[in-house]
mmCIF file of C-alpha atoms and ligand atoms in Angstrom:
data_model
loop_
_atom_site.group_PDB
_atom_site.id
_atom_site.type_symbol
_atom_site.label_atom_id
_atom_site.label_comp_id
_atom_site.label_asym_id
_atom_site.label_seq_id
_atom_site.Cartn_x
_atom_site.Cartn_y
_atom_site.Cartn_z
ATOM 1 C CA MET A 1 -0.848 -29.583 28.222
ATOM 2 C CA THR A 2 -0.748 -31.012 31.760
ATOM 3 C CA THR A 3 2.408 -32.150 33.397
ATOM 4 C CA THR A 4 2.736 -35.463 35.200
ATOM 5 C CA ALA A 5 6.089 -34.628 36.717
ATOM 6 C CA THR A 6 6.234 -35.783 40.347
ATOM 7 C CA ARG A 7 9.586 -34.338 41.302
ATOM 8 C CA ARG A 8 10.649 -30.739 41.401
ATOM 9 C CA ARG A 9 12.430 -29.894 38.175
ATOM 10 C CA HIS A 10 15.725 -28.109 37.889
ATOM 11 C CA PRO A 11 15.622 -24.273 37.740
ATOM 12 C CA ALA A 12 17.113 -24.481 34.222
ATOM 13 C CA THR A 13 14.045 -26.421 33.126
ATOM 14 C CA LEU A 14 11.600 -24.305 35.132
ATOM 15 C CA ALA A 15 13.032 -21.102 33.694
ATOM 16 C CA VAL A 16 12.178 -22.379 30.227
ATOM 17 C CA HIS A 17 8.707 -23.786 30.872
ATOM 18 C CA ALA A 18 7.207 -22.142 33.990
ATOM 19 C CA GLY A 19 4.070 -20.151 33.322
ATOM 20 C CA GLU A 20 3.832 -21.112 29.662
ATOM 21 C CA ARG A 21 0.935 -22.775 27.863
ATOM 22 C CA ALA A 22 -1.718 -22.155 30.512
ATOM 23 C CA PRO A 23 -5.083 -23.719 29.606
ATOM 24 C CA ARG A 24 -7.234 -21.342 27.583
ATOM 25 C CA GLY A 25 -10.035 -19.805 29.652
ATOM 26 C CA ARG A 26 -13.673 -19.569 28.593
ATOM 27 C CA PHE A 27 -13.296 -16.046 27.325
ATOM 28 C CA THR A 28 -12.396 -14.305 24.115
ATOM 29 C CA PRO A 29 -9.977 -11.355 24.210
ATOM 30 C CA VAL A 30 -11.704 -8.268 22.823
ATOM 31 C CA SER A 31 -8.742 -7.477 20.598
ATOM 32 C CA THR A 32 -6.573 -10.080 18.856
ATOM 33 C CA PRO A 33 -3.570 -11.057 20.990
ATOM 34 C CA ILE A 34 -0.093 -10.846 19.555
ATOM 35 C CA TYR A 35 0.896 -14.479 19.060
ATOM 36 C CA HIS A 36 4.633 -14.440 19.536
ATOM 37 C CA ALA A 37 5.131 -18.066 18.663
ATOM 38 C CA ALA A 38 7.141 -19.592 15.853
ATOM 39 C CA THR A 39 5.499 -22.974 16.324
ATOM 40 C CA PHE A 40 2.218 -24.287 17.745
ATOM 41 C CA LEU A 41 1.434 -27.222 19.976
ATOM 42 C CA TYR A 42 -1.541 -29.626 19.832
ATOM 43 C CA ASP A 43 -2.813 -32.079 22.444
ATOM 44 C CA THR A 44 -2.289 -35.085 20.210
ATOM 45 C CA THR A 45 -0.297 -35.915 17.101
ATOM 46 C CA ALA A 46 -3.604 -36.672 15.357
ATOM 47 C CA GLU A 47 -4.660 -33.051 15.935
ATOM 48 C CA LEU A 48 -1.261 -31.815 14.780
ATOM 49 C CA ASP A 49 -1.600 -33.925 11.642
ATOM 50 C CA GLY A 50 -5.022 -32.365 10.978
ATOM 51 C CA ALA A 51 -3.678 -28.872 11.609
ATOM 52 C CA PHE A 52 -1.230 -29.216 8.709
ATOM 53 C CA GLU A 53 -4.190 -29.552 6.348
ATOM 54 C CA ALA A 54 -6.505 -27.054 8.081
ATOM 55 C CA ASP A 55 -7.281 -23.619 6.690
ATOM 56 C CA PRO A 56 -6.082 -21.502 8.406
ATOM 57 C CA SER A 57 -3.220 -23.731 9.425
ATOM 58 C CA PHE A 58 -1.378 -22.848 12.620
ATOM 59 C CA VAL A 59 1.539 -25.245 12.817
ATOM 60 C CA TYR A 60 4.528 -23.075 12.040
ATOM 61 C CA ALA A 61 4.422 -19.266 11.855
ATOM 62 C CA ARG A 62 5.660 -18.978 8.254
ATOM 63 C CA HIS A 63 2.604 -21.025 7.296
ATOM 64 C CA GLY A 64 0.149 -19.213 9.535
ATOM 65 C CA ASN A 65 0.003 -17.092 12.674
ATOM 66 C CA PRO A 66 -3.325 -16.163 14.326
ATOM 67 C CA THR A 67 -2.446 -12.438 14.570
ATOM 68 C CA VAL A 68 -1.407 -12.302 10.928
ATOM 69 C CA HIS A 69 -4.489 -14.287 9.982
ATOM 70 C CA ALA A 70 -6.752 -11.791 11.761
ATOM 71 C CA LEU A 71 -5.177 -9.002 9.708
ATOM 72 C CA GLU A 72 -5.661 -11.003 6.503
ATOM 73 C CA ASP A 73 -9.330 -11.545 7.324
ATOM 74 C CA ALA A 74 -9.823 -7.826 7.940
ATOM 75 C CA LEU A 75 -8.071 -6.836 4.704
ATOM 76 C CA ALA A 76 -10.071 -9.323 2.617
ATOM 77 C CA VAL A 77 -13.328 -7.978 4.075
ATOM 78 C CA LEU A 78 -12.365 -4.316 3.552
ATOM 79 C CA GLU A 79 -11.278 -4.871 -0.074
ATOM 80 C CA GLY A 80 -14.172 -7.207 -0.857
ATOM 81 C CA GLY A 81 -11.854 -10.107 -1.732
ATOM 82 C CA ALA A 82 -12.098 -13.793 -0.903
ATOM 83 C CA VAL A 83 -8.476 -14.079 0.233
ATOM 84 C CA ALA A 84 -5.741 -11.818 1.533
ATOM 85 C CA CYS A 85 -2.087 -12.577 2.027
ATOM 86 C CA ALA A 86 -0.212 -10.311 4.436
ATOM 87 C CA CYS A 87 3.430 -9.642 3.594
ATOM 88 C CA ALA A 88 6.466 -8.077 5.217
ATOM 89 C CA SER A 89 6.342 -4.963 3.013
ATOM 90 C CA GLY A 90 4.588 -3.516 -0.006
ATOM 91 C CA MET A 91 7.437 -4.732 -2.209
ATOM 92 C CA ALA A 92 7.119 -8.262 -0.788
ATOM 93 C CA ALA A 93 3.396 -8.056 -1.611
ATOM 94 C CA LEU A 94 4.104 -7.000 -5.210
ATOM 95 C CA HIS A 95 6.622 -9.821 -5.533
ATOM 96 C CA ALA A 96 4.086 -12.323 -4.144
ATOM 97 C CA ALA A 97 1.336 -11.021 -6.457
ATOM 98 C CA LEU A 98 3.580 -11.330 -9.520
ATOM 99 C CA LEU A 99 4.651 -14.860 -8.575
ATOM 100 C CA ALA A 100 1.068 -15.900 -7.763
ATOM 101 C CA SER A 101 0.054 -14.688 -11.228
ATOM 102 C CA GLU A 102 2.263 -17.470 -12.615
ATOM 103 C CA VAL A 103 3.915 -15.350 -15.278
ATOM 104 C CA ALA A 104 6.178 -17.611 -17.368
ATOM 105 C CA PRO A 105 9.158 -16.900 -19.649
ATOM 106 C CA GLY A 106 7.875 -15.479 -22.925
ATOM 107 C CA ASP A 107 4.838 -13.923 -21.230
ATOM 108 C CA ARG A 108 4.395 -10.186 -21.277
ATOM 109 C CA ILE A 109 3.673 -7.837 -18.376
ATOM 110 C CA VAL A 110 2.276 -4.473 -19.465
ATOM 111 C CA ALA A 111 2.797 -1.842 -16.763
ATOM 112 C CA GLY A 112 1.874 1.803 -16.312
ATOM 113 C CA ARG A 113 4.983 3.858 -17.048
ATOM 114 C CA ASP A 114 4.704 6.020 -13.931
ATOM 115 C CA LEU A 115 4.834 3.148 -11.460
ATOM 116 C CA TYR A 116 6.516 3.489 -8.079
ATOM 117 C CA GLY A 117 10.245 3.283 -8.868
ATOM 118 C CA ALA A 118 10.942 0.119 -6.873
ATOM 119 C CA THR A 119 8.074 -1.669 -8.630
ATOM 120 C CA ALA A 120 9.649 -0.894 -11.997
ATOM 121 C CA GLY A 121 12.970 -1.987 -10.469
ATOM 122 C CA LEU A 122 11.427 -5.308 -9.424
ATOM 123 C CA LEU A 123 10.056 -5.884 -12.930
ATOM 124 C CA ASN A 124 13.310 -4.875 -14.617
ATOM 125 C CA THR A 125 15.833 -6.598 -12.390
ATOM 126 C CA VAL A 126 13.970 -9.698 -11.162
ATOM 127 C CA PHE A 127 11.352 -10.573 -13.787
ATOM 128 C CA ALA A 128 12.771 -9.287 -17.101
ATOM 129 C CA PRO A 129 16.022 -11.317 -16.779
ATOM 130 C CA GLN A 130 13.869 -14.458 -16.421
ATOM 131 C CA GLY A 131 12.578 -13.942 -19.950
ATOM 132 C CA ILE A 132 9.476 -11.950 -19.033
ATOM 133 C CA ASP A 133 8.734 -9.264 -21.601
ATOM 134 C CA VAL A 134 8.101 -6.074 -19.572
ATOM 135 C CA VAL A 135 6.502 -3.226 -21.534
ATOM 136 C CA TYR A 136 5.658 0.210 -20.134
ATOM 137 C CA VAL A 137 2.783 2.339 -21.424
ATOM 138 C CA ASP A 138 0.875 5.464 -20.539
ATOM 139 C CA ALA A 139 -1.968 3.809 -18.587
ATOM 140 C CA GLY A 140 -4.170 6.816 -19.369
ATOM 141 C CA ASP A 141 -3.960 6.165 -23.117
ATOM 142 C CA PRO A 142 -6.380 3.281 -23.908
ATOM 143 C CA GLY A 143 -5.074 2.893 -27.485
ATOM 144 C CA ALA A 144 -1.462 2.541 -26.286
ATOM 145 C CA VAL A 145 -2.478 0.063 -23.575
ATOM 146 C CA GLU A 146 -4.450 -2.027 -26.057
ATOM 147 C CA ARG A 147 -1.574 -2.083 -28.553
ATOM 148 C CA ALA A 148 0.884 -3.136 -25.831
ATOM 149 C CA VAL A 149 -1.432 -5.826 -24.442
ATOM 150 C CA ALA A 150 -2.281 -7.209 -27.894
ATOM 151 C CA GLY A 151 1.340 -7.072 -29.044
ATOM 152 C CA GLY A 152 2.563 -10.035 -26.980
ATOM 153 C CA ARG A 153 1.503 -12.987 -24.841
ATOM 154 C CA THR A 154 0.269 -10.626 -22.136
ATOM 155 C CA ARG A 155 -0.454 -12.302 -18.836
ATOM 156 C CA LEU A 156 -0.708 -9.239 -16.633
ATOM 157 C CA LEU A 157 -1.592 -5.564 -16.803
ATOM 158 C CA LEU A 158 -0.188 -3.702 -13.779
ATOM 159 C CA VAL A 159 -1.304 -0.197 -12.823
ATOM 160 C CA GLU A 160 -1.509 2.034 -9.766
ATOM 161 C CA THR A 161 -4.898 3.503 -8.887
ATOM 162 C CA LEU A 162 -3.449 7.007 -8.552
ATOM 163 C CA SER A 163 -0.168 7.606 -10.315
ATOM 164 C CA ASN A 164 2.794 8.853 -8.333
ATOM 165 C CA PRO A 165 3.358 11.787 -8.067
ATOM 166 C CA LEU A 166 0.992 13.389 -10.608
ATOM 167 C CA LEU A 167 -2.140 11.687 -9.251
ATOM 168 C CA ARG A 168 -3.623 10.600 -12.551
ATOM 169 C CA VAL A 169 -6.584 8.295 -11.988
ATOM 170 C CA ALA A 170 -6.565 4.824 -13.581
ATOM 171 C CA ASP A 171 -9.809 3.967 -15.365
ATOM 172 C CA LEU A 172 -10.078 0.555 -13.714
ATOM 173 C CA PRO A 173 -13.297 -0.722 -15.365
ATOM 174 C CA ALA A 174 -11.923 0.091 -18.836
ATOM 175 C CA LEU A 175 -8.490 -1.397 -18.063
ATOM 176 C CA ALA A 176 -10.045 -4.569 -16.579
ATOM 177 C CA ASP A 177 -12.249 -4.978 -19.630
ATOM 178 C CA LEU A 178 -9.306 -4.477 -21.958
ATOM 179 C CA ALA A 179 -7.089 -6.935 -20.061
ATOM 180 C CA HIS A 180 -9.787 -9.607 -19.896
ATOM 181 C CA ARG A 181 -10.617 -9.294 -23.598
ATOM 182 C CA HIS A 182 -7.012 -10.270 -24.295
ATOM 183 C CA GLY A 183 -6.895 -13.078 -21.744
ATOM 184 C CA ALA A 184 -4.774 -11.064 -19.310
ATOM 185 C CA ARG A 185 -5.322 -10.255 -15.619
ATOM 186 C CA LEU A 186 -5.431 -6.811 -14.035
ATOM 187 C CA LEU A 187 -3.147 -6.325 -11.029
ATOM 188 C CA VAL A 188 -3.718 -3.016 -9.228
ATOM 189 C CA ASP A 189 -1.498 -1.293 -6.679
ATOM 190 C CA GLY A 190 -4.039 0.489 -4.483
ATOM 191 C CA THR A 191 -1.557 1.981 -2.006
ATOM 192 C CA PHE A 192 -2.604 5.600 -2.750
ATOM 193 C CA THR A 193 -6.324 4.810 -2.439
ATOM 194 C CA PRO A 194 -7.274 2.775 0.650
ATOM 195 C CA PRO A 195 -10.460 0.686 0.415
ATOM 196 C CA VAL A 196 -12.513 3.431 2.089
ATOM 197 C CA LEU A 197 -12.135 5.321 -1.183
ATOM 198 C CA LEU A 198 -11.700 2.662 -3.850
ATOM 199 C CA ARG A 199 -12.056 -1.110 -3.956
ATOM 200 C CA PRO A 200 -10.475 -2.176 -7.279
ATOM 201 C CA LEU A 201 -11.920 -5.715 -7.135
ATOM 202 C CA GLU A 202 -15.399 -4.137 -7.434
ATOM 203 C CA HIS A 203 -14.247 -2.515 -10.671
ATOM 204 C CA GLY A 204 -12.937 -5.643 -12.352
ATOM 205 C CA ALA A 205 -9.380 -5.962 -10.997
ATOM 206 C CA ASP A 206 -8.189 -9.511 -10.345
ATOM 207 C CA LEU A 207 -5.641 -8.739 -7.632
ATOM 208 C CA VAL A 208 -5.004 -5.721 -5.420
ATOM 209 C CA VAL A 209 -1.733 -4.948 -3.694
ATOM 210 C CA HIS A 210 -1.165 -2.499 -0.855
ATOM 211 C CA SER A 211 1.835 -1.162 0.892
ATOM 212 C CA THR A 212 0.099 -1.300 4.292
ATOM 213 C CA THR A 213 3.013 0.813 5.514
ATOM 214 C CA LYS A 214 0.928 3.745 4.275
ATOM 215 C CA TYR A 215 -2.768 4.468 4.917
ATOM 216 C CA LEU A 216 -3.805 1.059 6.242
ATOM 217 C CA SER A 217 -1.475 1.077 9.249
ATOM 218 C CA GLY A 218 -1.421 4.841 9.115
ATOM 219 C CA HIS A 219 0.988 5.913 11.854
ATOM 220 C CA GLY A 220 4.373 5.695 10.164
ATOM 221 C CA ASP A 221 5.578 3.051 12.578
ATOM 222 C CA VAL A 222 5.383 -0.222 10.702
ATOM 223 C CA LEU A 223 6.327 -1.725 7.345
ATOM 224 C CA GLY A 224 3.894 -4.130 5.680
ATOM 225 C CA GLY A 225 2.078 -5.158 2.551
ATOM 226 C CA ALA A 226 -0.816 -7.286 1.381
ATOM 227 C CA VAL A 227 -2.254 -8.969 -1.693
ATOM 228 C CA ILE A 228 -6.027 -9.399 -1.926
ATOM 229 C CA GLY A 229 -7.928 -11.313 -4.584
ATOM 230 C CA GLY A 230 -10.594 -13.838 -5.500
ATOM 231 C CA ALA A 231 -10.796 -17.433 -4.276
ATOM 232 C CA ALA A 232 -8.781 -18.704 -7.247
ATOM 233 C CA TYR A 233 -5.710 -16.986 -5.795
ATOM 234 C CA ALA A 234 -5.933 -18.733 -2.397
ATOM 235 C CA GLY A 235 -3.710 -21.662 -3.403
ATOM 236 C CA PRO A 236 -1.082 -19.714 -5.396
ATOM 237 C CA LEU A 237 -0.776 -16.985 -2.750
ATOM 238 C CA GLN A 238 -0.495 -19.488 0.085
ATOM 239 C CA SER A 239 2.147 -21.444 -1.757
ATOM 240 C CA VAL A 240 4.191 -18.338 -2.686
ATOM 241 C CA SER A 241 3.979 -16.955 0.836
ATOM 242 C CA ARG A 242 5.106 -20.219 2.432
ATOM 243 C CA LEU A 243 7.925 -20.801 -0.021
ATOM 244 C CA THR A 244 9.365 -17.296 -0.255
ATOM 245 C CA GLY A 245 8.636 -16.563 3.416
ATOM 246 C CA GLY A 246 8.056 -12.808 3.145
ATOM 247 C CA VAL A 247 5.538 -12.903 5.991
ATOM 248 C CA PRO A 248 5.038 -10.115 8.538
ATOM 249 C CA GLY A 249 5.868 -10.639 12.192
ATOM 250 C CA PRO A 250 2.988 -10.711 14.679
ATOM 251 C CA ASN A 251 3.839 -7.260 16.099
ATOM 252 C CA GLU A 252 3.690 -5.673 12.654
ATOM 253 C CA ALA A 253 0.439 -7.472 11.857
ATOM 254 C CA TRP A 254 -1.059 -6.319 15.135
ATOM 255 C CA LEU A 255 -0.018 -2.683 14.634
ATOM 256 C CA THR A 256 -1.566 -2.752 11.163
ATOM 257 C CA LEU A 257 -4.738 -4.370 12.477
ATOM 258 C CA ARG A 258 -4.997 -1.660 15.117
ATOM 259 C CA GLY A 259 -4.360 1.026 12.514
ATOM 260 C CA LEU A 260 -7.185 -0.312 10.346
ATOM 261 C CA LYS A 261 -9.753 0.401 13.047
ATOM 262 C CA THR A 262 -9.346 4.146 12.639
ATOM 263 C CA LEU A 263 -8.742 4.148 8.890
ATOM 264 C CA PRO A 264 -12.163 5.623 7.971
ATOM 265 C CA LEU A 265 -11.837 8.346 10.634
ATOM 266 C CA ARG A 266 -8.267 9.226 9.727
ATOM 267 C CA TYR A 267 -8.939 9.114 6.043
ATOM 268 C CA GLU A 268 -12.008 11.314 6.163
ATOM 269 C CA ARG A 269 -9.981 13.987 7.939
ATOM 270 C CA GLN A 270 -6.995 13.514 5.624
ATOM 271 C CA CYS A 271 -9.204 13.918 2.532
ATOM 272 C CA GLN A 272 -10.852 17.031 3.958
ATOM 273 C CA ASN A 273 -7.431 18.477 4.718
ATOM 274 C CA ALA A 274 -6.136 17.561 1.239
ATOM 275 C CA LEU A 275 -9.051 19.276 -0.469
ATOM 276 C CA ALA A 276 -8.553 22.407 1.639
ATOM 277 C CA ILE A 277 -4.802 22.387 0.978
ATOM 278 C CA ALA A 278 -5.324 21.908 -2.781
ATOM 279 C CA ARG A 279 -7.802 24.806 -2.936
ATOM 280 C CA TRP A 280 -5.517 27.021 -0.865
ATOM 281 C CA LEU A 281 -2.451 26.204 -2.978
ATOM 282 C CA ALA A 282 -4.422 26.835 -6.193
ATOM 283 C CA GLU A 283 -5.037 30.417 -5.010
ATOM 284 C CA HIS A 284 -1.473 31.040 -3.814
ATOM 285 C CA SER A 285 0.690 33.364 -5.895
ATOM 286 C CA ALA A 286 3.851 31.302 -5.272
ATOM 287 C CA ILE A 287 2.248 28.154 -6.690
ATOM 288 C CA GLU A 288 2.317 27.395 -10.386
ATOM 289 C CA ARG A 289 0.160 24.298 -10.589
ATOM 290 C CA VAL A 290 -1.803 21.950 -8.318
ATOM 291 C CA HIS A 291 -2.566 18.310 -9.105
ATOM 292 C CA TYR A 292 -5.515 17.019 -7.068
ATOM 293 C CA PRO A 293 -8.364 14.913 -8.492
ATOM 294 C CA GLY A 294 -10.833 16.872 -6.361
ATOM 295 C CA LEU A 295 -10.170 20.099 -8.294
ATOM 296 C CA ARG A 296 -12.254 20.643 -11.430
ATOM 297 C CA THR A 297 -9.041 21.578 -13.244
ATOM 298 C CA HIS A 298 -7.703 18.025 -12.825
ATOM 299 C CA PRO A 299 -7.998 16.075 -16.104
ATOM 300 C CA HIS A 300 -9.483 13.052 -14.327
ATOM 301 C CA HIS A 301 -11.868 14.877 -12.005
ATOM 302 C CA ASP A 302 -14.993 13.293 -13.535
ATOM 303 C CA LEU A 303 -13.432 9.837 -13.679
ATOM 304 C CA ALA A 304 -12.499 10.103 -9.991
ATOM 305 C CA ALA A 305 -15.988 11.327 -9.103
ATOM 306 C CA GLY A 306 -17.472 8.233 -10.748
ATOM 307 C CA LEU A 307 -14.979 5.740 -9.373
ATOM 308 C CA PHE A 308 -14.302 6.855 -5.820
ATOM 309 C CA ASP A 309 -16.627 6.019 -2.940
ATOM 310 C CA ALA A 310 -18.136 9.279 -1.697
ATOM 311 C CA SER A 311 -19.972 7.765 1.262
ATOM 312 C CA GLY A 312 -17.516 9.218 3.777
ATOM 313 C CA ALA A 313 -18.242 12.957 3.973
ATOM 314 C CA GLY A 314 -15.521 14.870 2.158
ATOM 315 C CA ALA A 315 -13.596 11.671 1.502
ATOM 316 C CA GLN A 316 -14.155 11.565 -2.205
ATOM 317 C CA PHE A 317 -10.887 12.499 -3.848
ATOM 318 C CA GLY A 318 -8.066 11.125 -1.756
ATOM 319 C CA ALA A 319 -5.507 12.721 0.510
ATOM 320 C CA MET A 320 -2.534 13.236 -1.816
ATOM 321 C CA VAL A 321 -1.778 16.600 -3.433
ATOM 322 C CA ALA A 322 1.051 17.436 -5.844
ATOM 323 C CA PHE A 323 2.092 21.004 -6.690
ATOM 324 C CA THR A 324 4.805 23.005 -8.379
ATOM 325 C CA ILE A 325 6.372 26.113 -6.887
ATOM 326 C CA ARG A 326 6.500 28.969 -9.385
ATOM 327 C CA ASP A 327 9.948 29.430 -11.026
ATOM 328 C CA ALA A 328 11.538 27.151 -8.447
ATOM 329 C CA ASP A 329 14.753 25.274 -8.976
ATOM 330 C CA ARG A 330 16.127 22.534 -6.747
ATOM 331 C CA ALA A 331 17.741 25.020 -4.339
ATOM 332 C CA ARG A 332 14.482 26.940 -3.818
ATOM 333 C CA VAL A 333 12.511 23.732 -3.282
ATOM 334 C CA CYS A 334 15.091 22.588 -0.736
ATOM 335 C CA ARG A 335 14.818 25.940 1.068
ATOM 336 C CA PHE A 336 11.030 25.446 1.238
ATOM 337 C CA LEU A 337 11.445 21.932 2.649
ATOM 338 C CA ASP A 338 14.067 23.038 5.179
ATOM 339 C CA ARG A 339 11.785 25.814 6.432
ATOM 340 C CA LEU A 340 8.828 23.523 7.180
ATOM 341 C CA GLU A 341 8.185 23.386 10.919
ATOM 342 C CA LEU A 342 5.086 21.190 11.196
ATOM 343 C CA CYS A 343 4.802 19.297 7.913
ATOM 344 C CA LEU A 344 7.530 16.676 7.723
ATOM 345 C CA PRO A 345 9.793 16.481 4.675
ATOM 346 C CA ALA A 346 9.893 12.674 4.829
ATOM 347 C CA THR A 347 9.593 9.997 2.183
ATOM 348 C CA SER A 348 6.348 8.151 2.745
ATOM 349 C CA LEU A 349 2.625 8.825 2.656
ATOM 350 C CA GLY A 350 -0.610 7.981 4.382
ATOM 351 C CA ASP A 351 0.556 8.804 7.913
ATOM 352 C CA VAL A 352 -1.301 10.810 10.526
ATOM 353 C CA TYR A 353 1.469 13.371 10.037
ATOM 354 C CA THR A 354 1.444 15.666 7.011
ATOM 355 C CA LEU A 355 4.404 14.611 4.877
ATOM 356 C CA VAL A 356 5.973 16.474 1.981
ATOM 357 C CA ALA A 357 8.115 14.490 -0.464
ATOM 358 C CA TYR A 358 10.399 15.754 -3.203
ATOM 359 C CA PRO A 359 10.068 13.255 -6.102
ATOM 360 C CA ALA A 360 13.171 14.519 -7.950
ATOM 361 C CA MET A 361 15.229 13.689 -4.844
ATOM 362 C CA ALA A 362 13.356 10.640 -3.549
ATOM 363 C CA SER A 363 10.907 8.429 -5.481
ATOM 364 C CA HIS A 364 12.269 9.451 -8.901
ATOM 365 C CA ARG A 365 15.898 9.925 -7.894
ATOM 366 C CA GLU A 366 17.070 7.153 -10.230
ATOM 367 C CA VAL A 367 15.128 8.506 -13.227
ATOM 368 C CA ALA A 368 17.241 10.588 -15.640
ATOM 369 C CA PRO A 369 16.292 14.307 -15.613
ATOM 370 C CA ALA A 370 15.226 14.212 -19.296
ATOM 371 C CA GLN A 371 12.936 11.234 -18.658
ATOM 372 C CA ARG A 372 11.576 12.936 -15.520
ATOM 373 C CA ALA A 373 10.817 16.027 -17.583
ATOM 374 C CA ARG A 374 8.970 13.873 -20.137
ATOM 375 C CA LEU A 375 6.904 12.376 -17.301
ATOM 376 C CA GLY A 376 6.097 15.884 -16.065
ATOM 377 C CA ILE A 377 8.148 15.491 -12.891
ATOM 378 C CA GLY A 378 10.301 18.592 -12.804
ATOM 379 C CA ASP A 379 12.645 19.946 -10.145
ATOM 380 C CA ASP A 380 9.823 22.246 -9.021
ATOM 381 C CA LEU A 381 7.339 19.478 -8.141
ATOM 382 C CA LEU A 382 6.420 18.441 -4.597
ATOM 383 C CA ARG A 383 4.050 15.777 -3.309
ATOM 384 C CA LEU A 384 2.108 16.243 -0.099
ATOM 385 C CA SER A 385 0.361 13.550 1.914
ATOM 386 C CA ALA A 386 -2.226 15.250 4.115
ATOM 387 C CA GLY A 387 -2.191 14.269 7.784
ATOM 388 C CA ILE A 388 -4.874 14.631 10.418
ATOM 389 C CA GLU A 389 -3.589 17.844 12.031
ATOM 390 C CA GLN A 390 -5.826 20.906 12.294
ATOM 391 C CA ILE A 391 -6.004 22.467 8.832
ATOM 392 C CA ASP A 392 -5.131 26.051 9.865
ATOM 393 C CA ASP A 393 -1.874 24.841 11.401
ATOM 394 C CA ILE A 394 -0.929 23.006 8.188
ATOM 395 C CA LEU A 395 -1.731 26.032 6.012
ATOM 396 C CA ALA A 396 0.161 28.397 8.334
ATOM 397 C CA ASP A 397 3.229 26.168 8.070
ATOM 398 C CA LEU A 398 3.029 26.012 4.270
ATOM 399 C CA GLU A 399 2.559 29.776 4.153
ATOM 400 C CA GLN A 400 5.608 30.597 6.271
ATOM 401 C CA ALA A 401 7.757 28.125 4.314
ATOM 402 C CA LEU A 402 6.640 29.573 0.964
ATOM 403 C CA ALA A 403 7.122 33.161 2.098
HETATM 404 N N1 PLP B 501 3.611 0.742 -4.019
HETATM 405 C C1 PLP B 501 3.561 2.078 -3.903
HETATM 406 C C2 PLP B 501 2.584 2.847 -4.757
HETATM 407 C C3 PLP B 501 4.394 2.751 -3.012
HETATM 408 O O1 PLP B 501 4.346 4.086 -2.920
HETATM 409 C C4 PLP B 501 5.304 1.984 -2.228
HETATM 410 C C5 PLP B 501 6.222 2.638 -1.266
HETATM 411 O O2 PLP B 501 6.299 3.831 -1.179
HETATM 412 C C6 PLP B 501 5.337 0.606 -2.392
HETATM 413 C C7 PLP B 501 4.469 0.007 -3.278
HETATM 414 C C8 PLP B 501 6.300 -0.233 -1.622
HETATM 415 O O3 PLP B 501 5.890 -0.372 -0.291
HETATM 416 P P1 PLP B 501 6.887 -0.705 0.914
HETATM 417 O O4 PLP B 501 7.768 0.472 1.098
HETATM 418 O O5 PLP B 501 5.953 -0.988 2.056
HETATM 419 O O6 PLP B 501 7.661 -1.917 0.502
#
């Protein structure tokens, strides 16, 4: 915008406007700038009017922000979806995905029983009281899933690609087929399996959700989420996002976009480290049991081998490992965690740092001990998210903490 002012303006005015809104040069920044703007200006009201209807629409940042849009484009491409909707967190993404699925009172949502605790909390405390019939099943038992889906007006089947913390693999093609046969949609939380490894839409899922806080941003410094799906979800997702307003800020979107660039490199190393850690733990006398889909002893090893993308060398079975310490009670597990010097006993996953989480204390804290025992999540179970450190250093740290 040019100014026609002929007199020198007051410093109070200059302080607000000086230097802003310089004409755009004939160049394109190599990386996407961080658009710190809540609202956008057009040369004429006719252009502004058109911008309201445009797609993407950059009029007001809750409706669209160029940095956030760049992230959405990248996520849609990586997951093989037509649309992506970036959100402020993984939970905001799950909320948006559930709302965009237009589940109505009397409809049923069938969900895997070992969902992330907050996801079950969202279903139980936000959706169930609205008259949505929420039913939990063992997602690895096709007969139980079919009975639950057929037993109500099921609108949605919700599963995680790798269950937390036992790392059971969801048979996505079979679950998608089952859901579609009954007129339901398959919503998949792919947080544990970034699109380098698994793209659920290619296996029949209708919507994919990520906590981008984890692998996709990858550095443990930003909270975010995303929903990715087919073109039919463009309208519902846009409407939900604009009305509930759980959008990420431009800084968060930019950090996630930058993280994405190194996702394949980080993830290849993380998967190699995870495989080495799983093999090492399986041989260790202090370890009772190791859960890792890359080990032949894992019940879903063959399923994982068929489903996961092996094109990245060594990146075939993911970077999460769960294990139980032999004869360990809570006090012994806590001693192990307190002794770690390199691996971080922190509650997250997918970071460049190796993280060790204690499900009984963290993700499954709210679950009654008897129910945890039924799920196979005892006081002796730990979950490790492999980082990108040098493998010998990780193993040496685990060794000294187990000693
Ligand atoms: N889904 C899964 C599988 C998770 O593990 C998490 C968080 O740990 C979430 C969703 C929620 O993500 P956020 O913490 O970004 O809201």
